[in-house]
Coordinates of C-alpha atoms in Angstrom, one line a residue:
M1 CA -11.0 6.2 -23.2
A2 CA -12.2 3.3 -21.1
N3 CA -8.7 1.8 -20.7
Q4 CA -5.4 3.4 -21.6
T5 CA -3.2 0.3 -21.1
R6 CA -0.4 0.3 -23.7
I7 CA -0.4 -2.4 -26.4
A8 CA 2.8 -3.0 -28.4
I9 CA 1.9 -4.6 -31.8
V10 CA 4.9 -6.2 -33.6
D11 CA 4.3 -7.5 -37.2
D12 CA 6.3 -7.0 -40.4
E13 CA 3.0 -6.6 -42.4
Q14 CA 1.9 -3.0 -42.3
D15 CA -1.8 -3.8 -43.0
M16 CA -1.9 -6.2 -40.1
R17 CA -0.2 -3.8 -37.7
Q18 CA -2.6 -1.0 -38.7
S19 CA -5.8 -3.1 -38.5
I20 CA -4.9 -4.5 -35.0
S21 CA -3.9 -1.1 -33.8
Q22 CA -7.1 0.6 -35.1
W23 CA -9.4 -2.1 -33.6
L24 CA -7.7 -2.0 -30.2
A25 CA -7.6 1.8 -30.2
L26 CA -11.4 1.8 -30.7
S27 CA -11.6 -0.5 -27.7
G28 CA -9.8 2.1 -25.5
F29 CA -6.2 0.9 -25.6
A30 CA -3.1 3.1 -26.3
T31 CA -1.4 1.3 -29.2
E32 CA 2.2 1.5 -30.5
T33 CA 3.4 -0.5 -33.6
Y34 CA 6.7 -1.9 -34.6
P35 CA 7.7 -3.4 -38.0
S36 CA 10.3 -5.8 -36.4
A37 CA 11.2 -7.4 -33.1
E38 CA 14.5 -5.6 -33.1
E39 CA 12.7 -2.2 -33.2
A40 CA 10.3 -3.3 -30.4
L41 CA 13.1 -4.4 -28.1
K42 CA 14.5 -0.9 -28.1
K43 CA 11.4 0.3 -26.4
I44 CA 10.0 -2.6 -24.4
T45 CA 11.6 -2.6 -20.9
P46 CA 11.0 -5.0 -18.0
E47 CA 8.7 -2.3 -16.6
F48 CA 6.6 -2.0 -19.8
P49 CA 3.1 -1.1 -18.5
G50 CA 1.2 -3.1 -21.0
V51 CA 0.9 -6.1 -23.3
V52 CA 2.8 -7.3 -26.4
I53 CA 1.1 -8.8 -29.4
S54 CA 3.5 -10.3 -31.9
D55 CA 3.4 -12.3 -35.1
I56 CA 5.4 -15.5 -35.0
R57 CA 6.8 -15.5 -38.6
M58 CA 8.8 -12.4 -39.2
P59 CA 12.1 -11.8 -41.1
G60 CA 15.2 -11.3 -39.0
M61 CA 14.3 -12.1 -35.4
D62 CA 11.2 -14.2 -35.5
G63 CA 8.4 -14.3 -32.9
M64 CA 9.9 -17.2 -31.0
Q65 CA 13.3 -15.6 -30.6
F66 CA 11.5 -12.3 -29.7
L67 CA 9.5 -14.1 -27.0
K68 CA 12.6 -15.7 -25.5
K69 CA 14.2 -12.2 -25.3
L70 CA 11.1 -10.7 -23.6
M71 CA 10.8 -13.6 -21.2
S72 CA 14.4 -13.4 -20.2
A73 CA 14.0 -9.7 -19.3
D74 CA 10.6 -10.1 -17.6
S75 CA 8.9 -13.5 -17.4
S76 CA 5.6 -12.0 -16.3
L77 CA 5.1 -9.8 -19.3
P78 CA 2.0 -10.9 -21.2
V79 CA 2.8 -11.7 -24.8
I80 CA 0.0 -12.8 -27.2
M81 CA 1.3 -14.6 -30.3
I82 CA -0.4 -14.4 -33.7
T83 CA -0.1 -17.5 -35.8
G84 CA -0.9 -18.7 -39.3
H85 CA -2.8 -22.0 -39.7
G86 CA 0.4 -24.1 -39.9
D87 CA 2.0 -22.5 -36.9
V88 CA -0.2 -23.9 -34.2
P89 CA 2.6 -26.4 -33.0
M90 CA 4.9 -23.4 -32.7
A91 CA 2.2 -21.5 -30.8
V92 CA 2.0 -24.4 -28.3
E93 CA 5.7 -24.2 -27.9
A94 CA 5.4 -20.5 -27.3
M95 CA 3.0 -21.1 -24.5
Q96 CA 5.5 -23.5 -22.9
L97 CA 8.1 -20.7 -23.1
G98 CA 5.8 -18.3 -21.3
A99 CA 3.5 -16.7 -23.8
Y100 CA 0.2 -15.5 -22.3
D101 CA -1.9 -16.9 -25.2
F102 CA -2.0 -17.2 -29.0
M103 CA -4.5 -16.4 -31.7
E104 CA -4.8 -18.1 -35.1
K105 CA -5.4 -16.1 -38.3
P106 CA -7.9 -15.1 -39.3
F107 CA -9.0 -14.2 -35.8
N108 CA -12.1 -12.7 -34.2
P109 CA -11.4 -9.0 -33.3
D110 CA -13.7 -9.2 -30.3
R111 CA -11.8 -12.2 -28.9
L112 CA -8.6 -10.3 -29.4
T113 CA -10.0 -7.3 -27.4
D114 CA -11.1 -9.6 -24.6
L115 CA -7.7 -11.4 -24.6
A116 CA -5.9 -8.0 -24.5
R117 CA -8.1 -6.8 -21.7
R118 CA -7.5 -9.8 -19.5
A119 CA -3.7 -9.7 -20.2
A120 CA -3.7 -6.0 -19.3
Q121 CA -5.4 -6.7 -16.0
A122 CA -2.8 -9.4 -15.3
R123 CA 0.0 -6.9 -16.1
K124 CA -1.5 -4.2 -13.9
L125 CA -1.7 -6.6 -11.0
T126 CA 2.0 -7.7 -11.5
L127 CA 3.2 -4.1 -11.7
D128 CA 1.1 -3.1 -8.6
N129 CA 2.6 -6.0 -6.7
R130 CA 6.1 -5.1 -7.7
A131 CA 5.5 -1.5 -6.6
L132 CA 4.2 -2.6 -3.3
R133 CA 7.2 -4.9 -2.7
R134 CA 9.5 -2.0 -3.5
E135 CA 7.5 0.3 -1.2
L136 CA 7.7 -2.2 1.6
S137 CA 11.4 -2.5 1.3
D138 CA 12.0 1.3 1.2
G139 CA 12.4 2.6 4.7
T140 CA 12.1 6.2 3.5
V141 CA 8.8 5.6 1.8
L142 CA 7.5 3.7 4.8
M143 CA 8.5 6.4 7.3
R144 CA 6.6 8.9 5.2
K145 CA 3.5 6.8 5.6
L146 CA 3.7 7.3 9.3
I147 CA 1.9 10.7 8.9
G148 CA 1.6 13.2 11.8
T149 CA 3.4 15.9 13.7
S150 CA 2.1 15.1 17.2
P151 CA 4.8 14.5 19.8
A152 CA 3.6 10.8 20.0
M153 CA 4.3 10.3 16.3
E154 CA 7.6 12.2 16.3
R155 CA 8.7 9.9 19.1
L156 CA 7.5 6.8 17.3
R157 CA 9.4 7.6 14.2
E158 CA 12.6 8.2 16.3
D159 CA 12.1 4.9 18.1
I160 CA 11.6 3.0 14.8
L161 CA 14.9 4.4 13.5
D162 CA 16.7 3.5 16.7
L163 CA 15.3 0.0 17.1
G164 CA 15.7 -0.7 13.4
Q165 CA 19.4 -0.7 13.9
A166 CA 19.3 -3.0 16.9
D167 CA 19.6 -6.8 16.9
T168 CA 17.1 -7.5 19.6
H169 CA 13.6 -8.8 19.2
V170 CA 10.7 -6.2 19.4
L171 CA 7.2 -6.3 20.7
I172 CA 4.7 -4.0 19.0
D173 CA 1.7 -3.2 21.1
G174 CA -1.3 -0.9 20.5
E175 CA -5.0 -0.8 19.8
T176 CA -6.5 -2.2 16.7
G177 CA -6.1 0.0 13.6
T178 CA -3.1 1.9 14.8
G179 CA -0.7 0.7 12.1
K180 CA 1.2 -2.1 13.8
T181 CA 1.9 -4.1 10.6
L182 CA 3.2 -0.9 8.9
V183 CA 5.5 -0.3 11.8
A184 CA 6.8 -3.9 11.6
H185 CA 7.6 -3.3 7.9
A186 CA 9.3 0.0 8.7
L187 CA 11.5 -1.6 11.4
H188 CA 12.7 -4.1 8.9
A189 CA 13.2 -1.6 6.1
V190 CA 15.3 1.0 8.0
G191 CA 17.7 -1.6 9.5
P192 CA 20.6 -3.8 8.3
R193 CA 18.2 -6.6 7.5
A194 CA 16.4 -4.5 4.8
G195 CA 17.7 -6.7 2.0
K196 CA 16.9 -9.9 3.7
T197 CA 13.7 -11.9 4.0
F198 CA 10.6 -10.4 5.6
A199 CA 8.2 -13.2 6.6
M200 CA 4.9 -12.7 8.4
T201 CA 2.0 -14.9 9.7
S202 CA -0.9 -14.5 12.1
C203 CA -0.9 -16.8 15.1
A204 CA -4.7 -16.6 15.2
A205 CA -5.4 -17.5 11.6
L206 CA -4.5 -21.2 11.7
G207 CA -5.1 -24.1 14.0
E208 CA -2.3 -25.4 16.2
D209 CA -1.1 -28.2 13.9
E210 CA -1.3 -26.0 10.7
L211 CA 0.5 -23.1 12.5
G212 CA 3.2 -25.4 13.8
A213 CA 3.8 -26.8 10.4
K214 CA 3.9 -23.4 8.8
L215 CA 6.4 -22.0 11.4
F216 CA 8.6 -25.0 12.2
G217 CA 8.2 -27.5 9.4
P218 CA 8.9 -30.1 8.3
V219 CA 10.2 -28.9 4.9
T220 CA 7.7 -29.8 2.1
E221 CA 7.3 -29.3 -1.6
G222 CA 5.4 -26.1 -0.7
G223 CA 8.6 -24.6 0.6
L224 CA 10.6 -23.9 3.8
P225 CA 9.0 -23.3 7.2
L226 CA 8.9 -19.7 8.2
V227 CA 11.7 -19.9 10.8
E228 CA 14.0 -21.2 8.0
E229 CA 12.7 -18.9 5.3
A230 CA 13.2 -15.8 7.5
R231 CA 16.7 -16.9 8.7
G232 CA 18.9 -13.8 8.8
G233 CA 16.0 -11.5 8.2
T234 CA 12.8 -10.7 10.1
L235 CA 10.0 -13.0 11.2
V236 CA 6.8 -11.1 12.2
L237 CA 4.2 -13.0 14.4
E238 CA 0.9 -11.1 14.4
D239 CA -1.6 -11.9 17.2
I240 CA 1.2 -13.3 19.3
E241 CA -1.2 -13.7 22.2
A242 CA -2.9 -16.5 20.3
L243 CA 0.2 -18.6 20.0
P244 CA -0.5 -22.0 21.6
L245 CA 1.6 -23.0 24.6
A246 CA 3.2 -26.0 22.8
L247 CA 4.3 -23.6 20.0
Q248 CA 5.5 -21.0 22.5
A249 CA 8.0 -23.6 23.8
R250 CA 9.2 -24.4 20.3
L251 CA 9.6 -20.6 19.5
L252 CA 11.5 -20.1 22.7
T253 CA 13.8 -23.0 21.8
F254 CA 14.4 -21.4 18.4
I255 CA 15.2 -18.1 19.9
N256 CA 17.6 -19.6 22.5
D257 CA 19.4 -21.7 19.8
Q258 CA 20.2 -18.6 17.8
G259 CA 22.4 -17.1 20.5
T260 CA 23.3 -13.4 20.8
P261 CA 23.0 -11.4 18.6
A262 CA 20.0 -13.1 17.1
E263 CA 20.4 -14.2 13.5
T264 CA 16.7 -13.8 12.9
R265 CA 14.8 -10.9 14.4
I266 CA 11.4 -11.7 15.8
V267 CA 8.9 -8.9 15.8
A268 CA 5.8 -9.9 17.8
I269 CA 2.6 -7.9 17.3
H270 CA 0.1 -7.9 20.2
N271 CA -3.5 -7.2 19.2
G272 CA -4.9 -6.8 22.7
S273 CA -8.6 -6.5 22.0
D274 CA -9.3 -7.9 25.5
P275 CA -8.6 -5.2 28.1
E276 CA -9.0 -7.7 30.9
K277 CA -6.1 -9.9 29.6
T278 CA -2.5 -8.6 29.2
L279 CA 0.1 -10.2 26.9
E280 CA 1.9 -11.4 30.1
D281 CA -1.3 -13.4 30.9
S282 CA -1.1 -15.1 27.5
L283 CA 2.6 -16.0 27.2
R284 CA 4.9 -18.0 29.3
P285 CA 7.1 -15.6 31.2
D286 CA 10.5 -16.6 29.7
L287 CA 9.1 -16.1 26.2
F288 CA 7.4 -12.8 27.1
F289 CA 10.6 -11.3 28.4
R290 CA 12.6 -12.5 25.3
L291 CA 10.1 -11.0 22.9
A292 CA 9.6 -7.8 24.9
A293 CA 13.3 -7.0 25.0
M294 CA 12.3 -3.8 23.2
K295 CA 8.8 -2.5 23.0
L296 CA 6.9 -0.1 20.8
V297 CA 3.5 1.1 21.9
L298 CA 1.6 2.8 19.1
P299 CA -0.5 5.8 20.1
P300 CA -4.2 5.7 19.7
L301 CA -5.6 8.2 17.3
R302 CA -7.6 10.0 19.9
N303 CA -4.3 11.0 21.6
R304 CA -2.7 12.4 18.5
G305 CA -4.4 15.8 18.5
E306 CA -4.6 17.6 15.1
D307 CA -3.0 14.6 13.4
V308 CA -6.6 13.5 12.9
L309 CA -7.3 16.5 10.6
T310 CA -4.0 16.0 8.7
L311 CA -4.8 12.3 8.2
F312 CA -8.4 12.9 7.2
T313 CA -7.2 15.4 4.5
H314 CA -4.6 13.0 3.2
F315 CA -7.0 10.1 2.9
A316 CA -9.8 12.2 1.4
E317 CA -7.4 13.6 -1.2
S318 CA -6.1 10.1 -2.1
F319 CA -9.6 8.7 -2.5
G320 CA -10.7 11.8 -4.4
E321 CA -8.0 11.0 -7.0
E322 CA -9.0 7.3 -7.0
Y323 CA -12.7 8.0 -7.6
G324 CA -12.3 11.1 -9.7
A325 CA -14.1 13.2 -7.2
T326 CA -13.5 16.4 -5.3
P327 CA -12.6 15.7 -1.7
P328 CA -14.8 17.3 0.9
Q329 CA -13.7 20.4 2.7
L330 CA -14.2 20.3 6.4
S331 CA -16.3 22.9 8.2
A332 CA -15.2 24.2 11.6
Q333 CA -17.9 22.1 13.2
E334 CA -16.9 19.0 11.4
A335 CA -13.2 19.5 12.3
A336 CA -14.2 19.8 15.9
Q337 CA -16.2 16.6 15.7
L338 CA -13.3 14.7 14.2
L339 CA -11.0 16.0 17.0
Q340 CA -13.5 15.0 19.7
A341 CA -14.4 11.5 18.3
P342 CA -13.2 8.5 20.4
W343 CA -11.9 6.6 17.3
P344 CA -12.1 3.0 18.6
G345 CA -10.9 1.8 15.2
N346 CA -8.1 4.3 15.1
V347 CA -6.4 5.1 11.7
R348 CA -8.2 2.2 10.0
Q349 CA -11.5 3.7 11.0
L350 CA -10.4 7.1 9.7
I351 CA -9.4 5.7 6.4
N352 CA -12.8 4.2 5.9
L353 CA -14.4 7.5 6.9
G354 CA -12.3 9.3 4.4
E355 CA -13.4 7.0 1.6
R356 CA -17.1 7.2 2.5
A357 CA -16.9 11.0 2.8
V358 CA -15.5 11.2 -0.8
L359 CA -18.3 8.9 -2.1
Q360 CA -20.9 11.0 -0.3
Q361 CA -19.4 14.1 -1.8
R362 CA -19.6 12.6 -5.3
R363 CA -23.3 11.9 -4.7
G364 CA -23.9 15.2 -3.1
T365 CA -25.5 13.7 0.0
G366 CA -24.7 13.2 3.6
S367 CA -22.2 14.8 6.0
I368 CA -19.2 14.0 8.1
S369 CA -21.4 14.2 11.2
S370 CA -23.8 11.5 9.9
L371 CA -20.8 9.2 9.1
L372 CA -19.4 9.6 12.6
M373 CA -22.8 9.0 14.1
S374 CA -23.2 5.9 12.0
D375 CA -19.8 4.6 13.2
T376 CA -20.7 5.3 16.8
Q377 CA -24.0 3.4 16.5
E378 CA -22.4 0.4 14.7
Q379 CA -19.8 0.0 17.4
G380 CA -22.4 0.3 20.2
E381 CA -20.7 3.5 21.6
T382 CA -22.8 5.6 23.9
V383 CA -20.3 8.4 24.1
Q384 CA -19.8 10.4 20.9
V385 CA -16.9 12.5 22.0
T386 CA -13.7 11.8 24.0
T387 CA -14.1 12.0 27.8
E388 CA -11.3 14.5 28.0
G389 CA -12.6 17.9 26.8
K390 CA -10.3 20.4 25.2
P391 CA -10.2 24.2 25.3
L392 CA -12.1 25.9 22.5
K393 CA -8.8 27.6 21.6
E394 CA -7.2 24.2 20.7
Y395 CA -10.1 23.3 18.3
V396 CA -9.9 26.7 16.7
E397 CA -6.2 26.6 16.2
A398 CA -6.3 23.0 14.8
F399 CA -9.0 24.0 12.3
E400 CA -7.1 27.2 11.4
R401 CA -3.9 25.3 10.7
M402 CA -5.7 22.7 8.6
L403 CA -7.5 25.4 6.6
I404 CA -4.2 27.3 5.8
D405 CA -2.4 24.0 5.0
N406 CA -5.2 22.8 2.6
T407 CA -5.4 26.2 0.9
M408 CA -1.7 26.5 0.5
R409 CA -1.6 23.0 -1.0
R410 CA -4.5 23.7 -3.4
H411 CA -2.8 26.9 -4.7
R412 CA 0.7 25.3 -4.7
G413 CA 2.2 27.9 -2.4
S414 CA 0.8 31.0 -4.1
I415 CA 0.6 33.5 -1.2
A416 CA -1.5 35.9 -3.2
S417 CA -4.2 33.3 -4.0
V418 CA -4.3 32.1 -0.3
M419 CA -4.6 35.7 0.9
E420 CA -7.5 36.3 -1.4
E421 CA -9.4 33.0 -0.6
L422 CA -9.0 33.4 3.1
S423 CA -9.3 37.2 3.2
L424 CA -6.1 37.6 5.2
P425 CA -3.5 40.4 4.9
R426 CA 0.0 39.2 4.1
R427 CA 1.3 40.0 7.6
T428 CA -1.4 38.0 9.3
L429 CA -0.9 35.0 7.0
N430 CA 2.8 35.1 7.6
E431 CA 2.4 35.2 11.3
K432 CA -0.1 32.3 11.3
M433 CA 2.1 30.2 9.1
A434 CA 5.1 30.8 11.4
K435 CA 2.9 30.0 14.4
Y436 CA 1.8 26.6 12.9
G437 CA 5.2 25.7 11.5
L438 CA 4.0 26.0 7.8
S439 CA 6.6 26.9 5.2
R440 CA 5.8 28.1 1.7
S441 CA 8.6 26.0 0.3
N442 CA 6.7 22.8 1.2
Y443 CA 4.0 23.6 -1.3
L444 CA 5.9 24.7 -4.4

């Protein structure tokens, strides 16, 4: 099926229910029919992953009452109303109450399909946004996104949990693509401000006047300035090095006026793309020392060892599911190249590489080596490996761990299947799993 979005069809006339259902099913939708609004309400929850099509005139609870019930439960649920010729004024009223659209009988089936498809896309976007908001407010989920077992990542996760509970302002520093925005969300989500507002803006995205108005006001019909919107919660200022001097003074005044402990936490993110200029060069000293009361420096990917292989496997599998393709299996040579690469774009660059690798695999062309070489050429790099060489033993062990981990995951912890695929006796496999900290229980 081209599209398996659910469509709930509510009409007291059986022939109408069946004809709409058959037509939409042929168009690729998963349909479900209900003879009354009362029956439909038993099944349609606020998280209903689809669209509702309802007649207006029905015995018992009519379409208008039904619509009001649906809108009170979830005002963003797309509801398409079906009207008779004399019901157009009611349909207009339904639109005012929140209906997505209406169709007048007799209607063009193709238009109904088009309307259902557009409504389904709107519904998917709504549910995706809700899921994202839930994810960004769930500290456990966010901490799981900080993937890696390197000492640097273990330390980072511990620091986030510690600083999340503190009331002080935090400065997040690190190279581009290391995940600074994700860490800012995690800091908010694991602390006592998790249920409060999380507001964020980039100091480099707007001119001084626009940024000043967005941060400090005045209050307009468009809403509160960010310092008021985030009061009691967290205000994240990305590209803090770009904050104009006049606004630095206003921000310092806001911080000082809050007292101690701070009512609103400021999380400043420094995107230091200019190695010749530090953040202390960009900010007035009194503001710098207030913002940098606590500091998190995110590790560059090239210093995270075999996390590179773990992350590549994770991203490749995710994109494989998204594109319906088999993720590429790294060779020993490719694994060594990933471990040696300088990764100027860090995790963001690795995500892009994982996606392109999956697309290449689907086409049956190209290699990881060619993708890395392409990245190097685009970024004007003359060095294709890190300047610090590593012993061959480290590359071999990293590849071996990745291979066992991937095979265990693919066979869902079946020791016998892993032994057969890797041609390893049980004792050797057990020894290697113990050596690399791999437990069968993690794959069941």
